[in-house]
């Protein structure tokens, strides 16, 4: 989908050095393969699918695991104003890169486990959408559940968590967490192919009741 610069006046020009993002991604990957969890940045098609459930005029959005910004760009391309978006990235070098690429977006060098604190600190409220590129399947099951719960805690009651995965099935134990899971589609033009999932609170299931 071509970007309409009139509709999105705050969308920054693509990097003057277009190779800078992929090279930095590769370096971060070599330094810390399990924590990066992908062999390449998300493709534009995957990033657009990740951004597609966002209502740009009503949503506050927390992006977790910003990497080199392909999903950040797709979120801004929906027409989402930069002040409605906060990006959390744990790697300081990637966070610094994101700040240079998206000077009008709040980039927080931090940890997904702090999602709710970051949302209330930045917006003073929970958000309607959390968009996560975290490599969940590289984590042990208890850590996976802890991190997904932390992201759910940043959401409003009717909020949505968007997560991509390279796995064939659902990347989150949705029943255990009281969630309704919906696969939004699979992108074959991605390295490797990936699917995007949307999680919302299941009707008649209270997330709080699933905590022990
Ligand atoms: C798959 S990569 C980034 C994908 C991103 N959409 C892109 O295309 O550049 C996942 C990112 O999540 C970050 N990350 C991993 N665990 C994290 C955590 N617990 N909290 C915050 N960021 C994390 C990594 O540093 C990495 O940049």
PDB file of C-alpha atoms and ligand atoms in Angstrom:
ATOM      1  CA  UNK A   1       0.000   0.000   0.000  1.00  0.00           C
ATOM      2  CA  UNK A   2       1.643   3.329  -0.997  1.00  0.00           C
ATOM      3  CA  UNK A   3       2.053   5.875   1.772  1.00  0.00           C
ATOM      4  CA  UNK A   4       0.025   9.038   1.369  1.00  0.00           C
ATOM      5  CA  UNK A   5       2.389  11.713   2.725  1.00  0.00           C
ATOM      6  CA  UNK A   6      -0.481  14.252   2.881  1.00  0.00           C
ATOM      7  CA  UNK A   7      -2.502  11.950   5.123  1.00  0.00           C
ATOM      8  CA  UNK A   8       0.491  11.185   7.341  1.00  0.00           C
ATOM      9  CA  UNK A   9       2.493  14.413   7.488  1.00  0.00           C
ATOM     10  CA  UNK A  10       4.523  13.264  10.520  1.00  0.00           C
ATOM     11  CA  UNK A  11       5.811  10.107   8.870  1.00  0.00           C
ATOM     12  CA  UNK A  12       9.610  10.535   8.634  1.00  0.00           C
ATOM     13  CA  UNK A  13      11.436  10.036   5.371  1.00  0.00           C
ATOM     14  CA  UNK A  14      12.996   6.623   5.074  1.00  0.00           C
ATOM     15  CA  UNK A  15      16.535   6.510   6.483  1.00  0.00           C
ATOM     16  CA  UNK A  16      19.128   8.423   4.487  1.00  0.00           C
ATOM     17  CA  UNK A  17      21.239   5.265   4.730  1.00  0.00           C
ATOM     18  CA  UNK A  18      18.656   2.563   3.949  1.00  0.00           C
ATOM     19  CA  UNK A  19      21.085  -0.238   4.886  1.00  0.00           C
ATOM     20  CA  UNK A  20      21.598   1.117   8.419  1.00  0.00           C
ATOM     21  CA  UNK A  21      18.536  -0.630   9.890  1.00  0.00           C
ATOM     22  CA  UNK A  22      19.179  -4.110   8.466  1.00  0.00           C
ATOM     23  CA  UNK A  23      22.891  -3.914   9.377  1.00  0.00           C
ATOM     24  CA  UNK A  24      22.113  -2.910  12.946  1.00  0.00           C
ATOM     25  CA  UNK A  25      19.475  -5.659  13.136  1.00  0.00           C
ATOM     26  CA  UNK A  26      22.051  -8.190  11.934  1.00  0.00           C
ATOM     27  CA  UNK A  27      24.620  -6.994  14.472  1.00  0.00           C
ATOM     28  CA  UNK A  28      22.081  -7.178  17.312  1.00  0.00           C
ATOM     29  CA  UNK A  29      21.076 -10.639  16.123  1.00  0.00           C
ATOM     30  CA  UNK A  30      24.676 -11.869  16.153  1.00  0.00           C
ATOM     31  CA  UNK A  31      25.213 -10.403  19.636  1.00  0.00           C
ATOM     32  CA  UNK A  32      22.022 -11.839  21.084  1.00  0.00           C
ATOM     33  CA  UNK A  33      20.195 -14.308  18.817  1.00  0.00           C
ATOM     34  CA  UNK A  34      17.655 -15.602  21.361  1.00  0.00           C
ATOM     35  CA  UNK A  35      16.598 -12.164  22.527  1.00  0.00           C
ATOM     36  CA  UNK A  36      16.200 -10.781  18.995  1.00  0.00           C
ATOM     37  CA  UNK A  37      14.444 -13.941  17.865  1.00  0.00           C
ATOM     38  CA  UNK A  38      14.224 -13.212  14.137  1.00  0.00           C
ATOM     39  CA  UNK A  39      16.639 -13.605  11.251  1.00  0.00           C
ATOM     40  CA  UNK A  40      15.478 -10.409   9.545  1.00  0.00           C
ATOM     41  CA  UNK A  41      13.330  -7.350  10.297  1.00  0.00           C
ATOM     42  CA  UNK A  42       9.596  -7.866   9.765  1.00  0.00           C
ATOM     43  CA  UNK A  43       8.696  -7.378   6.091  1.00  0.00           C
ATOM     44  CA  UNK A  44       6.483  -4.406   5.155  1.00  0.00           C
ATOM     45  CA  UNK A  45       3.622  -6.825   4.465  1.00  0.00           C
ATOM     46  CA  UNK A  46       3.898  -8.467   7.878  1.00  0.00           C
ATOM     47  CA  UNK A  47       4.251  -5.051   9.532  1.00  0.00           C
ATOM     48  CA  UNK A  48       1.111  -3.777   7.785  1.00  0.00           C
ATOM     49  CA  UNK A  49      -0.844  -6.835   8.913  1.00  0.00           C
ATOM     50  CA  UNK A  50       0.372  -6.219  12.488  1.00  0.00           C
ATOM     51  CA  UNK A  51      -0.832  -2.607  12.261  1.00  0.00           C
ATOM     52  CA  UNK A  52      -4.142  -3.373  10.515  1.00  0.00           C
ATOM     53  CA  UNK A  53      -6.334  -3.863  13.659  1.00  0.00           C
ATOM     54  CA  UNK A  54      -5.383  -0.401  14.996  1.00  0.00           C
ATOM     55  CA  UNK A  55      -8.029   2.295  14.923  1.00  0.00           C
ATOM     56  CA  UNK A  56      -5.774   5.335  14.425  1.00  0.00           C
ATOM     57  CA  UNK A  57      -8.247   7.911  15.691  1.00  0.00           C
ATOM     58  CA  UNK A  58      -9.252   6.075  18.873  1.00  0.00           C
ATOM     59  CA  UNK A  59      -6.326   3.910  19.906  1.00  0.00           C
ATOM     60  CA  UNK A  60      -3.451   4.511  22.240  1.00  0.00           C
ATOM     61  CA  UNK A  61      -0.820   2.004  21.173  1.00  0.00           C
ATOM     62  CA  UNK A  62       2.114   0.402  22.959  1.00  0.00           C
ATOM     63  CA  UNK A  63       4.543  -1.338  20.621  1.00  0.00           C
ATOM     64  CA  UNK A  64       6.786  -3.876  22.335  1.00  0.00           C
ATOM     65  CA  UNK A  65      10.076  -4.967  20.771  1.00  0.00           C
ATOM     66  CA  UNK A  66      10.454  -2.157  18.237  1.00  0.00           C
ATOM     67  CA  UNK A  67      13.666  -3.563  16.711  1.00  0.00           C
ATOM     68  CA  UNK A  68      14.593  -1.423  13.726  1.00  0.00           C
ATOM     69  CA  UNK A  69      11.136   0.074  13.332  1.00  0.00           C
ATOM     70  CA  UNK A  70       9.341  -1.730  10.528  1.00  0.00           C
ATOM     71  CA  UNK A  71       6.176  -2.162  12.617  1.00  0.00           C
ATOM     72  CA  UNK A  72       6.545   1.373  14.030  1.00  0.00           C
ATOM     73  CA  UNK A  73       6.497   2.717  10.478  1.00  0.00           C
ATOM     74  CA  UNK A  74       3.459   0.624   9.557  1.00  0.00           C
ATOM     75  CA  UNK A  75       1.634   1.878  12.663  1.00  0.00           C
ATOM     76  CA  UNK A  76       2.309   5.495  11.662  1.00  0.00           C
ATOM     77  CA  UNK A  77       1.225   4.702   8.105  1.00  0.00           C
ATOM     78  CA  UNK A  78      -2.262   3.864   9.412  1.00  0.00           C
ATOM     79  CA  UNK A  79      -2.568   7.561  10.278  1.00  0.00           C
ATOM     80  CA  UNK A  80      -1.850   6.999  13.982  1.00  0.00           C
ATOM     81  CA  UNK A  81      -0.514  10.258  15.435  1.00  0.00           C
ATOM     82  CA  UNK A  82       2.952   9.878  17.009  1.00  0.00           C
ATOM     83  CA  UNK A  83       1.668  11.099  20.376  1.00  0.00           C
ATOM     84  CA  UNK A  84      -0.674   8.077  20.476  1.00  0.00           C
ATOM     85  CA  UNK A  85       2.261   5.658  20.192  1.00  0.00           C
ATOM     86  CA  UNK A  86       4.960   4.558  22.650  1.00  0.00           C
ATOM     87  CA  UNK A  87       7.581   2.027  21.593  1.00  0.00           C
ATOM     88  CA  UNK A  88       9.408  -0.184  24.106  1.00  0.00           C
ATOM     89  CA  UNK A  89      12.717  -1.736  23.060  1.00  0.00           C
ATOM     90  CA  UNK A  90      15.087  -3.471  25.462  1.00  0.00           C
ATOM     91  CA  UNK A  91      18.294  -3.185  23.411  1.00  0.00           C
ATOM     92  CA  UNK A  92      19.817   0.296  24.027  1.00  0.00           C
ATOM     93  CA  UNK A  93      21.453   0.445  20.600  1.00  0.00           C
ATOM     94  CA  UNK A  94      18.177  -0.399  18.829  1.00  0.00           C
ATOM     95  CA  UNK A  95      16.301   2.089  21.053  1.00  0.00           C
ATOM     96  CA  UNK A  96      18.786   4.825  20.082  1.00  0.00           C
ATOM     97  CA  UNK A  97      18.343   3.909  16.415  1.00  0.00           C
ATOM     98  CA  UNK A  98      14.540   4.123  16.756  1.00  0.00           C
ATOM     99  CA  UNK A  99      14.836   7.567  18.361  1.00  0.00           C
ATOM    100  CA  UNK A 100      16.850   8.794  15.392  1.00  0.00           C
ATOM    101  CA  UNK A 101      14.413   7.242  12.879  1.00  0.00           C
ATOM    102  CA  UNK A 102      11.227   8.401  14.613  1.00  0.00           C
ATOM    103  CA  UNK A 103      12.093  11.628  16.449  1.00  0.00           C
ATOM    104  CA  UNK A 104       8.433  12.464  17.147  1.00  0.00           C
ATOM    105  CA  UNK A 105       7.615   9.071  18.711  1.00  0.00           C
ATOM    106  CA  UNK A 106       8.331   8.285  22.377  1.00  0.00           C
ATOM    107  CA  UNK A 107      10.833   5.433  22.421  1.00  0.00           C
ATOM    108  CA  UNK A 108      11.464   3.819  25.800  1.00  0.00           C
ATOM    109  CA  UNK A 109      14.483   1.630  26.351  1.00  0.00           C
ATOM    110  CA  UNK A 110      12.823  -0.855  28.654  1.00  0.00           C
ATOM    111  CA  UNK A 111      11.406  -4.242  29.353  1.00  0.00           C
ATOM    112  CA  UNK A 112       8.090  -5.770  28.246  1.00  0.00           C
ATOM    113  CA  UNK A 113       7.454  -6.845  31.842  1.00  0.00           C
ATOM    114  CA  UNK A 114       7.068  -3.124  32.642  1.00  0.00           C
ATOM    115  CA  UNK A 115       4.386  -2.617  29.950  1.00  0.00           C
ATOM    116  CA  UNK A 116       1.607  -1.490  32.311  1.00  0.00           C
ATOM    117  CA  UNK A 117       3.876   0.893  34.219  1.00  0.00           C
ATOM    118  CA  UNK A 118       5.178   2.360  30.976  1.00  0.00           C
ATOM    119  CA  UNK A 119       1.631   2.792  29.574  1.00  0.00           C
ATOM    120  CA  UNK A 120       0.359   4.557  32.689  1.00  0.00           C
ATOM    121  CA  UNK A 121       3.545   6.652  32.958  1.00  0.00           C
ATOM    122  CA  UNK A 122       3.391   7.770  29.329  1.00  0.00           C
ATOM    123  CA  UNK A 123      -0.361   7.999  28.695  1.00  0.00           C
ATOM    124  CA  UNK A 124      -1.791   8.146  32.216  1.00  0.00           C
ATOM    125  CA  UNK A 125      -4.127   5.319  31.122  1.00  0.00           C
ATOM    126  CA  UNK A 126      -4.184   1.791  29.764  1.00  0.00           C
ATOM    127  CA  UNK A 127      -3.974   1.405  25.994  1.00  0.00           C
ATOM    128  CA  UNK A 128      -6.416  -0.064  23.468  1.00  0.00           C
ATOM    129  CA  UNK A 129      -3.718  -1.971  21.598  1.00  0.00           C
ATOM    130  CA  UNK A 130      -0.413  -3.648  22.403  1.00  0.00           C
ATOM    131  CA  UNK A 131       1.536  -4.695  19.305  1.00  0.00           C
ATOM    132  CA  UNK A 132       4.260  -7.189  20.166  1.00  0.00           C
ATOM    133  CA  UNK A 133       7.148  -8.491  18.086  1.00  0.00           C
ATOM    134  CA  UNK A 134       8.617 -10.355  21.050  1.00  0.00           C
ATOM    135  CA  UNK A 135      10.201 -13.736  20.309  1.00  0.00           C
ATOM    136  CA  UNK A 136       7.797 -15.527  22.671  1.00  0.00           C
ATOM    137  CA  UNK A 137       8.583 -19.013  21.488  1.00  0.00           C
ATOM    138  CA  UNK A 138      12.241 -18.588  22.524  1.00  0.00           C
ATOM    139  CA  UNK A 139      11.070 -18.324  26.134  1.00  0.00           C
ATOM    140  CA  UNK A 140      10.308 -21.061  28.617  1.00  0.00           C
ATOM    141  CA  UNK A 141       6.541 -21.498  29.110  1.00  0.00           C
ATOM    142  CA  UNK A 142       6.366 -19.799  32.564  1.00  0.00           C
ATOM    143  CA  UNK A 143       8.332 -16.782  31.272  1.00  0.00           C
ATOM    144  CA  UNK A 144       6.109 -16.658  28.200  1.00  0.00           C
ATOM    145  CA  UNK A 145       2.991 -16.530  30.366  1.00  0.00           C
ATOM    146  CA  UNK A 146       4.493 -13.907  32.659  1.00  0.00           C
ATOM    147  CA  UNK A 147       5.399 -11.635  29.761  1.00  0.00           C
ATOM    148  CA  UNK A 148       2.024 -12.039  28.011  1.00  0.00           C
ATOM    149  CA  UNK A 149       0.239 -11.246  31.293  1.00  0.00           C
ATOM    150  CA  UNK A 150       2.404  -8.159  31.686  1.00  0.00           C
ATOM    151  CA  UNK A 151       1.371  -6.966  28.206  1.00  0.00           C
ATOM    152  CA  UNK A 152      -2.325  -7.726  28.936  1.00  0.00           C
ATOM    153  CA  UNK A 153      -2.049  -5.654  32.110  1.00  0.00           C
ATOM    154  CA  UNK A 154      -1.299  -2.599  29.963  1.00  0.00           C
ATOM    155  CA  UNK A 155      -4.640  -2.975  28.107  1.00  0.00           C
ATOM    156  CA  UNK A 156      -8.109  -1.586  28.648  1.00  0.00           C
ATOM    157  CA  UNK A 157     -10.818  -4.230  29.356  1.00  0.00           C
ATOM    158  CA  UNK A 158     -11.796  -4.320  25.686  1.00  0.00           C
ATOM    159  CA  UNK A 159      -8.221  -3.924  24.441  1.00  0.00           C
ATOM    160  CA  UNK A 160      -6.357  -6.154  22.008  1.00  0.00           C
ATOM    161  CA  UNK A 161      -2.922  -7.746  21.947  1.00  0.00           C
ATOM    162  CA  UNK A 162      -1.420  -8.278  18.495  1.00  0.00           C
ATOM    163  CA  UNK A 163       1.427 -10.779  18.246  1.00  0.00           C
ATOM    164  CA  UNK A 164       3.213 -12.353  15.324  1.00  0.00           C
ATOM    165  CA  UNK A 165       4.734 -15.803  15.261  1.00  0.00           C
ATOM    166  CA  UNK A 166       6.763 -18.044  12.995  1.00  0.00           C
ATOM    167  CA  UNK A 167       5.050 -21.064  14.556  1.00  0.00           C
ATOM    168  CA  UNK A 168       2.278 -23.000  12.818  1.00  0.00           C
ATOM    169  CA  UNK A 169      -0.147 -22.614  15.722  1.00  0.00           C
ATOM    170  CA  UNK A 170      -1.232 -20.046  18.284  1.00  0.00           C
ATOM    171  CA  UNK A 171       1.796 -18.458  20.030  1.00  0.00           C
ATOM    172  CA  UNK A 172      -0.014 -17.918  23.345  1.00  0.00           C
ATOM    173  CA  UNK A 173      -1.776 -20.396  25.710  1.00  0.00           C
ATOM    174  CA  UNK A 174      -5.017 -18.514  25.166  1.00  0.00           C
ATOM    175  CA  UNK A 175      -7.367 -20.706  27.217  1.00  0.00           C
ATOM    176  CA  UNK A 176      -5.098 -20.597  30.248  1.00  0.00           C
ATOM    177  CA  UNK A 177      -5.064 -16.805  30.007  1.00  0.00           C
ATOM    178  CA  UNK A 178      -8.812 -16.417  29.397  1.00  0.00           C
ATOM    179  CA  UNK A 179      -8.331 -15.029  25.924  1.00  0.00           C
ATOM    180  CA  UNK A 180     -10.115 -15.258  22.617  1.00  0.00           C
ATOM    181  CA  UNK A 181      -7.556 -15.898  19.858  1.00  0.00           C
ATOM    182  CA  UNK A 182      -8.012 -15.015  16.207  1.00  0.00           C
ATOM    183  CA  UNK A 183      -5.472 -15.549  13.437  1.00  0.00           C
ATOM    184  CA  UNK A 184      -5.499 -12.468  11.187  1.00  0.00           C
ATOM    185  CA  UNK A 185      -3.516 -14.141   8.431  1.00  0.00           C
ATOM    186  CA  UNK A 186      -0.196 -15.568   7.389  1.00  0.00           C
ATOM    187  CA  UNK A 187       2.417 -13.647   5.408  1.00  0.00           C
ATOM    188  CA  UNK A 188       4.429 -15.861   3.113  1.00  0.00           C
ATOM    189  CA  UNK A 189       6.516 -12.933   1.844  1.00  0.00           C
ATOM    190  CA  UNK A 190       8.438 -12.732   5.109  1.00  0.00           C
ATOM    191  CA  UNK A 191      11.671 -14.369   6.209  1.00  0.00           C
ATOM    192  CA  UNK A 192      10.541 -16.818   7.550  1.00  0.00           C
ATOM    193  CA  UNK A 193       6.781 -16.775   6.822  1.00  0.00           C
ATOM    194  CA  UNK A 194       4.840 -15.537   9.829  1.00  0.00           C
ATOM    195  CA  UNK A 195       1.283 -15.379  11.124  1.00  0.00           C
ATOM    196  CA  UNK A 196      -0.361 -12.521  13.008  1.00  0.00           C
ATOM    197  CA  UNK A 197      -2.669 -13.234  15.948  1.00  0.00           C
ATOM    198  CA  UNK A 198      -5.110 -11.006  17.805  1.00  0.00           C
ATOM    199  CA  UNK A 199      -6.033 -11.672  21.446  1.00  0.00           C
ATOM    200  CA  UNK A 200      -8.930 -10.153  23.335  1.00  0.00           C
ATOM    201  CA  UNK A 201     -10.577 -11.042  26.642  1.00  0.00           C
ATOM    202  CA  UNK A 202     -12.808 -14.079  26.114  1.00  0.00           C
ATOM    203  CA  UNK A 203     -16.494 -13.419  26.826  1.00  0.00           C
ATOM    204  CA  UNK A 204     -17.472 -14.718  30.277  1.00  0.00           C
ATOM    205  CA  UNK A 205     -13.830 -15.167  31.232  1.00  0.00           C
ATOM    206  CA  UNK A 206     -12.154 -12.717  33.556  1.00  0.00           C
ATOM    207  CA  UNK A 207      -8.400 -12.444  33.169  1.00  0.00           C
ATOM    208  CA  UNK A 208      -8.069 -11.721  36.880  1.00  0.00           C
ATOM    209  CA  UNK A 209      -9.537 -15.147  37.661  1.00  0.00           C
ATOM    210  CA  UNK A 210      -6.753 -16.876  35.796  1.00  0.00           C
ATOM    211  CA  UNK A 211      -4.059 -15.496  38.104  1.00  0.00           C
ATOM    212  CA  UNK A 212      -2.714 -17.689  40.846  1.00  0.00           C
TER     213      UNK A 212
HETATM  214  C1  LIG B   1      11.815  -9.890  16.235  1.00  0.00           C
HETATM  215  S1  LIG B   1      12.760  -8.549  16.823  1.00  0.00           S
HETATM  216  C2  LIG B   1      12.118  -7.029  16.204  1.00  0.00           C
HETATM  217  C3  LIG B   1      11.090  -7.049  15.143  1.00  0.00           C
HETATM  218  C4  LIG B   1      10.715  -5.694  14.658  1.00  0.00           C
HETATM  219  N1  LIG B   1       9.334  -5.722  14.301  1.00  0.00           N
HETATM  220  C5  LIG B   1      11.553  -5.370  13.432  1.00  0.00           C
HETATM  221  O1  LIG B   1      11.171  -5.728  12.360  1.00  0.00           O
HETATM  222  O2  LIG B   1      12.621  -4.773  13.557  1.00  0.00           O
HETATM  223  C6  LIG B   1      12.221  -8.494  18.521  1.00  0.00           C
HETATM  224  C7  LIG B   1      12.673  -7.280  19.293  1.00  0.00           C
HETATM  225  O3  LIG B   1      12.189  -7.391  20.630  1.00  0.00           O
HETATM  226  C8  LIG B   1      13.196  -6.921  21.525  1.00  0.00           C
HETATM  227  N2  LIG B   1      12.943  -7.590  22.805  1.00  0.00           N
HETATM  228  C9  LIG B   1      13.115  -8.899  23.098  1.00  0.00           C
HETATM  229  N3  LIG B   1      12.708  -9.152  24.357  1.00  0.00           N
HETATM  230  C10 LIG B   1      12.250  -7.963  24.867  1.00  0.00           C
HETATM  231  C11 LIG B   1      11.684  -7.604  26.124  1.00  0.00           C
HETATM  232  N4  LIG B   1      11.513  -8.507  27.079  1.00  0.00           N
HETATM  233  N5  LIG B   1      11.311  -6.316  26.304  1.00  0.00           N
HETATM  234  C12 LIG B   1      11.481  -5.404  25.314  1.00  0.00           C
HETATM  235  N6  LIG B   1      12.012  -5.699  24.106  1.00  0.00           N
HETATM  236  C13 LIG B   1      12.394  -6.962  23.877  1.00  0.00           C
HETATM  237  C14 LIG B   1      14.511  -7.338  20.872  1.00  0.00           C
HETATM  238  O4  LIG B   1      15.584  -6.552  21.322  1.00  0.00           O
HETATM  239  C15 LIG B   1      14.184  -7.142  19.388  1.00  0.00           C
HETATM  240  O5  LIG B   1      14.545  -5.871  18.958  1.00  0.00           O
END
